[in-house]
Amino acid sequence: MKKIQMARLRTGAALSALALAGACLATPAFAQETPAAETAPETATAAAQQAAPQEGDQATENDVVVTGTIFRQADPHTALPVTVVTAENIERAGVTNVSDAIRAVSADGAGSIGNGFTSGFSAGGSAVSLRNLGVSSTLVLVDGLRSTNFPLSDDGHNSYVDLNSIPLVNVAQVQVLKDGASSLYGADAIGGVINIITRKEMTGIEGGFEGGATEKGDGQKYRAHLLVGFGDYEAQGFNFYIGGDYDYGGRISVAQRSFPFNTLDLRALGGVDNNRADDTLTSATTDAIVTRVTQTDLNNPLAGSVSNATTPAIFNSLTPLANCRFGTYSENTASRVGTACKHDLTTEYAQILPLQERYDGVARASFRLGDNVEGYVAGSYANNRVAIINAPRPIRQTQAFGGATTTSTTNPGIVLPVYICSAGVNCATAADRRLNPNNPYAAAYANDPAAGAARIYYAFGDVRSGSERTNEVYRLSGGLSGRFGDSWDWNVQAAYSRDDLRLTTYGYANLAGLVRAINTGSYNFVNPAANSEEVRKAVAPDITALSNSSEFTVDASVSRSLFTLPGGEVKLAVGGQYRKEKLTNNSTNPNLDVPGLTTAQAYGNRSVWAGFFEADVPVLDSLNFDLSGRYDHYSTGIGRFSPKVTAKFQPIEQLAIRGSYSKGFRAPTFAEADPRSSFSGFVGFTPNAAFQTAHAANASYSAPYSLGRGYVGNPDIQPETSRSLTLGAIFEPTPWLSFTADYFNVKKSNLIVTGPQTNDAVNAYYSVANQTFASADAASAAGCAKVAAVAPGYSCQVIDGADPFALNALPRLLVLNAPYVNTAYSLVSGLEFTADARVRFSDDFKWETRIDAQTTLKYDLHPRTGAVQHYAGTVGPEDLSSGGGTPRWRANWQNTFTAGPLELTATTYYVGKIKAVAADQSSSVNGDISCKAAIYKDATGGTDKFCYVNSFIYTDVNVTLRVNDQFSFFGIIGNITNSHAPVFPNIAYAGQVNTLTSWHSAGLVGRTFRAGANFSF
């Protein structure tokens, strides 16, 4: 025995030294395979207690319920790969919200939505994407029941539960099932299931508070939480608790960070200067510049001619050049002559993190109605406010999807007339007409007003620009469970949740208000600071849209033991579920009168009836099978059966082999299936070399820009289907040490895709850029004919006005129509690893370590036509969610050393190297993902320099001093080594300045400091 103890001590010391060295060097965060009762009895018991109301089978004291099965079991190492993040793990990592706790799990991959994403359709929301299969293929449960989706869809069509709307104060643990689970949970569980388990009971008072900021003094962070409960459940048969959280995260702007994360000008790195606001007179900035053109309709500021009045065009700054805050620049070419104020709008306005403020409240009553019946009622309210700042909106904006081409104001743009008047109509002949003080050509052309219009290039710097989203989520749930007869266990639960979203958008000019302000002269373009708030609101009023979603679920099951086999009792459970889902996502631009503002909208209402079963068959002590199946019927006509079989073979105590095979499905979202739903998505695009050559005289016209794709819900769209295979092993050589390794392979078929040939269509349009045409209209007609020939459903919707400096050249394609289709299939495979060790050196000194890692071996999209698109290890699919890409490796490692009252935790996060190429972008022709297809090119047109995004690793350290059982104090240093984010010029999402915020946000924020205290009575 003494030799064994010494061997264990030597092994533990070696492992401890390795872990400490790894933590100091900043190697992989927190998560663990379902904990063994021997190593964490308090955690295992808590799991059983928290999950008890959710399942009906009678249990022993040490049995636990693990997501993915109805039955309780004594062995927490199930046939399914389940990672458990406990409340203790979360506290040790210094995490203050559910989103960060869940997204730290290594299985979260491509399509994950982080809190740092401030652009896109659902900015401010947060979601997880298990096994890279997307947020709409990952099911989120609270205590085993569904919760309503965020009213806004990611990418305009992907539905998800906003993790920011889930209170943290009463979370006992988060179980992450990394396996297809449609056989028990129905649609949307293709990638896996997140089950957030709240505390069943609590007595006394628990709480805490903390505060801090980044090393640079911004990004202030505050949190306070309190939970109060009473009632001895075991002795009195009831317990009630109530509590809440408050969490505040301050704003961080790129101006407070260093190069290269504060500008689009990467010449210092050998890259390209994509900031056109300091060298090109046709760039819109907060200091207006104008050039003279003719105006065909003096009542319509959109009726300026495409061609300029002079050659070269003469530009004049409306801002006195002596007042330019950042200096001036000049152009003196055959095309343009003039001087204007310098700007870098990215430096001036872009954000790393928005302001985010959350508060919530929870309450729960648990009660026992008799020896065989117990129940609970729980409720919660969460309020999440996100305030986002954007760069000022240009006066010239692409018309909204569905709007008229004639109101697209990008080119020839908007002009200021010679005369203004109080009525704003027929000012050239009105009795109260006066020369326009905003038009420097007005006096010279008083007798010829049609020839004296001033085309304006301007961004509304005096108007607040951005959005504010207030998301309120109400949730009420309850259930009863018990036993009747000698062997029947039953369980009934219900939940109702509603999400009310108030979205207010700032800074967009209403077309009618803008036209009136221009024609009446009420808006001062020469000195915008002089404008009254009333005038600003008339031009760019705040735009508020109210949206909501709701989900009502009733779930019931019964189970019993049937007979006994050599391995134990055969159990059978059957159940049913009814769900009612509703969505009203109102457009912020319903009248299509705000150019540039999204028109995304989605509506739906459906009922779902389902029946399911599960059979647990322990054939031998060493061999167990589990069979389950579920049939779902949707009121929209969808019907699907989802079967699953799992097996676990344990030839010896220290080793178990496990596996599962299942089929599942993802029902179309309301955005995809309802014909009332539509959206247009805009992604950064760089025109080809021929186009740039044709527009060489106008760098702003050929620079990267936002190209839109428009889609309308297709009622004939069919569900996605899946086939999922998982094989793995559990190795537990000692009670204090365990390892798991699992291989997964998922095939998603009948994929719901937005325009699978969009890149072909875009490339087809620009393929005529090197041809000669009689006019821009003739050129765009030829390009649009090429688009229509690609496939049914593809067409041009909005074409830009002609380039004033290349009147016969191909104009830009602004919005492309593309269809929703079921097409092709994807294959995703990878390996998942966990390790969990708890070593007790003495009563006062112990070490705990947990590793969670995933490598993606394959993520391939097989389109119906064309080359296979390979995404693993690249920034593709860049059109998905935040364009974060698919890192091959994600890992986290948490090490905790406890010495008496002192506890030190180092939590390390790792993201592997990523190739800066995306097979779903037009830069990748025929699926090419070599460096020559890299999304960003250097100043010479080469790609090797920017072909890879380096790996990223950082460590958070938490030191806690437990004064006694009632009080503890802690200090947290985030990103202790101040690791910097790797560079990626993300031209598809320019709001993410030269980085991937999904994975590298901590490297932009930098080192942070927080301190606080917790108490418990």
Short mmCIF file of C-alpha atoms in Angstrom, two decimals, residues 292-487:
data_model
loop_
_atom_site.label_atom_id
_atom_site.label_comp_id
_atom_site.label_asym_id
_atom_site.label_seq_id
_atom_site.Cartn_x
_atom_site.Cartn_y
_atom_site.Cartn_z
CA ARG A 292 -20.97 70.29 -59.72
CA VAL A 293 -23.39 68.32 -61.92
CA THR A 294 -26.65 68.97 -63.74
CA GLN A 295 -30.06 68.20 -62.22
CA THR A 296 -32.83 66.99 -64.54
CA ASP A 297 -35.64 67.39 -61.99
CA LEU A 298 -35.18 70.37 -59.68
CA ASN A 299 -37.64 68.89 -57.17
CA ASN A 300 -35.75 65.61 -56.85
CA PRO A 301 -32.28 65.48 -55.25
CA LEU A 302 -31.88 61.98 -56.74
CA ALA A 303 -32.09 63.42 -60.28
CA GLY A 304 -28.49 64.52 -60.57
CA SER A 305 -26.68 63.49 -63.72
CA VAL A 306 -24.18 60.67 -63.68
CA SER A 307 -21.58 62.66 -65.57
CA ASN A 308 -19.69 65.52 -63.96
CA ALA A 309 -20.03 69.09 -65.15
CA THR A 310 -16.32 69.48 -65.75
CA THR A 311 -13.34 67.35 -66.70
CA PRO A 312 -11.59 66.89 -64.40
CA ALA A 313 -14.31 67.12 -61.75
CA ILE A 314 -13.67 69.96 -59.33
CA PHE A 315 -14.40 69.09 -55.69
CA ASN A 316 -15.03 71.60 -52.93
CA SER A 317 -15.07 70.96 -49.18
CA LEU A 318 -18.05 72.45 -47.38
CA THR A 319 -16.00 72.33 -44.18
CA PRO A 320 -13.39 75.11 -44.09
CA LEU A 321 -10.10 73.28 -44.56
CA ALA A 322 -8.62 75.06 -41.57
CA ASN A 323 -11.20 73.22 -39.43
CA CYS A 324 -10.22 69.70 -40.54
CA ARG A 325 -9.51 67.77 -37.32
CA PHE A 326 -7.12 65.25 -38.87
CA GLY A 327 -5.55 67.37 -41.57
CA THR A 328 -6.24 67.42 -45.30
CA TYR A 329 -5.41 65.52 -48.47
CA SER A 330 -5.57 66.49 -52.13
CA GLU A 331 -6.17 64.83 -55.45
CA ASN A 332 -4.90 66.37 -58.67
CA THR A 333 -5.52 63.91 -61.48
CA ALA A 334 -7.11 63.89 -64.90
CA SER A 335 -10.34 62.81 -63.19
CA ARG A 336 -10.53 64.73 -59.92
CA VAL A 337 -9.10 67.90 -58.47
CA GLY A 338 -9.68 69.13 -54.96
CA THR A 339 -8.76 69.11 -51.29
CA ALA A 340 -10.76 67.62 -48.43
CA CYS A 341 -10.53 66.63 -44.76
CA LYS A 342 -8.74 63.39 -43.88
CA HIS A 343 -10.56 60.68 -41.96
CA ASP A 344 -10.23 57.08 -40.85
CA LEU A 345 -13.78 56.19 -39.88
CA THR A 346 -12.69 52.81 -38.53
CA THR A 347 -10.38 54.44 -36.02
CA GLU A 348 -12.96 57.04 -35.15
CA TYR A 349 -16.01 54.84 -34.64
CA ALA A 350 -15.47 51.05 -34.77
CA GLN A 351 -15.97 48.95 -31.64
CA ILE A 352 -14.43 45.81 -30.22
CA LEU A 353 -17.19 45.28 -27.67
CA PRO A 354 -20.50 47.10 -27.32
CA LEU A 355 -21.99 48.26 -24.05
CA GLN A 356 -23.96 45.36 -22.59
CA GLU A 357 -26.12 45.39 -19.47
CA ARG A 358 -28.08 42.47 -18.07
CA TYR A 359 -30.30 41.97 -15.09
CA ASP A 360 -32.58 39.09 -14.26
CA GLY A 361 -34.65 37.47 -11.56
CA VAL A 362 -35.43 33.83 -10.75
CA ALA A 363 -37.73 32.01 -8.37
CA ARG A 364 -38.53 28.39 -7.73
CA ALA A 365 -40.73 26.40 -5.39
CA SER A 366 -40.11 22.67 -5.01
CA PHE A 367 -42.61 20.59 -3.06
CA ARG A 368 -43.53 17.04 -2.14
CA LEU A 369 -47.24 16.21 -2.29
CA GLY A 370 -46.89 12.74 -0.81
CA ASP A 371 -44.64 9.75 -0.63
CA ASN A 372 -44.87 9.23 -4.38
CA VAL A 373 -45.47 12.68 -5.87
CA GLU A 374 -43.27 15.72 -6.03
CA GLY A 375 -43.35 18.85 -8.12
CA TYR A 376 -41.98 22.29 -8.80
CA VAL A 377 -42.91 25.68 -10.21
CA ALA A 378 -40.20 28.00 -11.53
CA GLY A 379 -40.11 31.38 -13.19
CA SER A 380 -37.52 33.76 -14.54
CA TYR A 381 -37.22 37.16 -16.15
CA ALA A 382 -34.16 38.40 -18.02
CA ASN A 383 -33.45 41.82 -19.51
CA ASN A 384 -30.47 42.22 -21.81
CA ARG A 385 -29.60 45.61 -23.30
CA VAL A 386 -26.92 46.00 -25.96
CA ALA A 387 -25.92 49.46 -27.21
CA ILE A 388 -23.89 49.40 -30.42
CA ILE A 389 -22.09 52.31 -32.06
CA ASN A 390 -21.51 52.27 -35.81
CA ALA A 391 -19.72 54.62 -38.16
CA PRO A 392 -21.94 57.47 -39.43
CA ARG A 393 -24.24 56.45 -42.25
CA PRO A 394 -23.44 57.92 -45.66
CA ILE A 395 -26.02 60.12 -47.31
CA ARG A 396 -25.71 57.78 -50.29
CA GLN A 397 -26.98 54.27 -49.44
CA THR A 398 -27.92 51.15 -51.36
CA GLN A 399 -31.69 50.86 -51.60
CA ALA A 400 -33.26 48.25 -49.37
CA PHE A 401 -34.04 44.78 -50.68
CA GLY A 402 -37.40 44.92 -52.42
CA GLY A 403 -37.20 48.66 -53.05
CA ALA A 404 -37.21 50.39 -56.40
CA THR A 405 -33.95 50.67 -58.30
CA THR A 406 -34.74 54.33 -58.99
CA THR A 407 -34.37 55.14 -55.30
CA SER A 408 -30.94 53.59 -54.94
CA THR A 409 -28.82 56.57 -53.97
CA THR A 410 -25.27 55.25 -54.23
CA ASN A 411 -24.71 56.53 -57.74
CA PRO A 412 -25.26 59.07 -59.19
CA GLY A 413 -26.11 59.96 -55.62
CA ILE A 414 -27.82 62.95 -54.05
CA VAL A 415 -27.51 66.55 -55.18
CA LEU A 416 -28.09 69.90 -53.47
CA PRO A 417 -30.17 72.31 -55.60
CA VAL A 418 -29.40 75.93 -56.40
CA TYR A 419 -32.57 77.22 -54.79
CA ILE A 420 -34.37 76.31 -51.58
CA CYS A 421 -37.74 77.42 -50.24
CA SER A 422 -40.10 76.82 -47.33
CA ALA A 423 -42.35 74.44 -49.27
CA GLY A 424 -39.48 72.42 -50.71
CA VAL A 425 -41.28 72.15 -54.05
CA ASN A 426 -40.73 74.22 -57.22
CA CYS A 427 -38.21 76.32 -55.34
CA ALA A 428 -36.66 77.75 -58.53
CA THR A 429 -39.87 79.75 -59.10
CA ALA A 430 -41.24 80.06 -55.55
CA ALA A 431 -41.90 83.53 -54.16
CA ASP A 432 -39.75 82.85 -51.11
CA ARG A 433 -36.90 81.20 -52.96
CA ARG A 434 -33.37 81.85 -51.85
CA LEU A 435 -29.97 80.62 -52.88
CA ASN A 436 -28.94 77.40 -51.15
CA PRO A 437 -26.24 78.19 -48.56
CA ASN A 438 -25.12 74.53 -48.71
CA ASN A 439 -24.41 74.76 -52.45
CA PRO A 440 -21.19 76.68 -53.26
CA TYR A 441 -22.22 76.90 -56.94
CA ALA A 442 -25.62 78.46 -56.27
CA ALA A 443 -24.72 82.12 -56.84
CA ALA A 444 -22.84 81.43 -60.08
CA TYR A 445 -25.78 79.46 -61.50
CA ALA A 446 -28.68 81.49 -60.19
CA ASN A 447 -29.90 81.95 -63.75
CA ASP A 448 -29.30 78.34 -64.76
CA PRO A 449 -30.25 76.23 -61.69
CA ALA A 450 -30.28 72.97 -63.65
CA ALA A 451 -26.54 73.34 -64.31
CA GLY A 452 -25.54 74.30 -60.78
CA ALA A 453 -26.49 71.28 -58.66
CA ALA A 454 -23.90 70.03 -56.16
CA ARG A 455 -23.47 66.25 -55.84
CA ILE A 456 -22.70 65.66 -52.17
CA TYR A 457 -20.48 63.07 -50.48
CA TYR A 458 -21.24 63.08 -46.77
CA ALA A 459 -21.81 60.91 -43.68
CA PHE A 460 -24.12 62.12 -40.91
CA GLY A 461 -21.55 62.72 -38.21
CA ASP A 462 -23.87 64.83 -36.08
CA VAL A 463 -26.47 62.06 -35.86
CA ARG A 464 -26.12 59.16 -33.46
CA SER A 465 -25.38 56.02 -35.46
CA GLY A 466 -25.85 52.47 -34.28
CA SER A 467 -28.55 50.45 -32.57
CA GLU A 468 -29.88 49.56 -29.17
CA ARG A 469 -31.48 46.21 -28.49
CA THR A 470 -33.47 45.50 -25.36
CA ASN A 471 -34.39 41.86 -25.08
CA GLU A 472 -36.83 40.73 -22.38
CA VAL A 473 -37.41 37.02 -21.84
CA TYR A 474 -40.13 35.66 -19.55
CA ARG A 475 -40.20 31.98 -18.65
CA LEU A 476 -42.56 29.94 -16.49
CA SER A 477 -42.27 26.19 -15.99
CA GLY A 478 -43.60 23.52 -13.71
CA GLY A 479 -43.92 19.81 -13.35
CA LEU A 480 -45.05 16.82 -11.34
CA SER A 481 -43.43 13.44 -11.11
CA GLY A 482 -44.06 10.32 -9.12
CA ARG A 483 -44.92 6.64 -9.05
CA PHE A 484 -48.10 4.65 -9.26
CA GLY A 485 -48.56 0.95 -8.75
CA ASP A 486 -45.46 -0.99 -7.92
CA SER A 487 -43.35 -0.10 -10.93
#
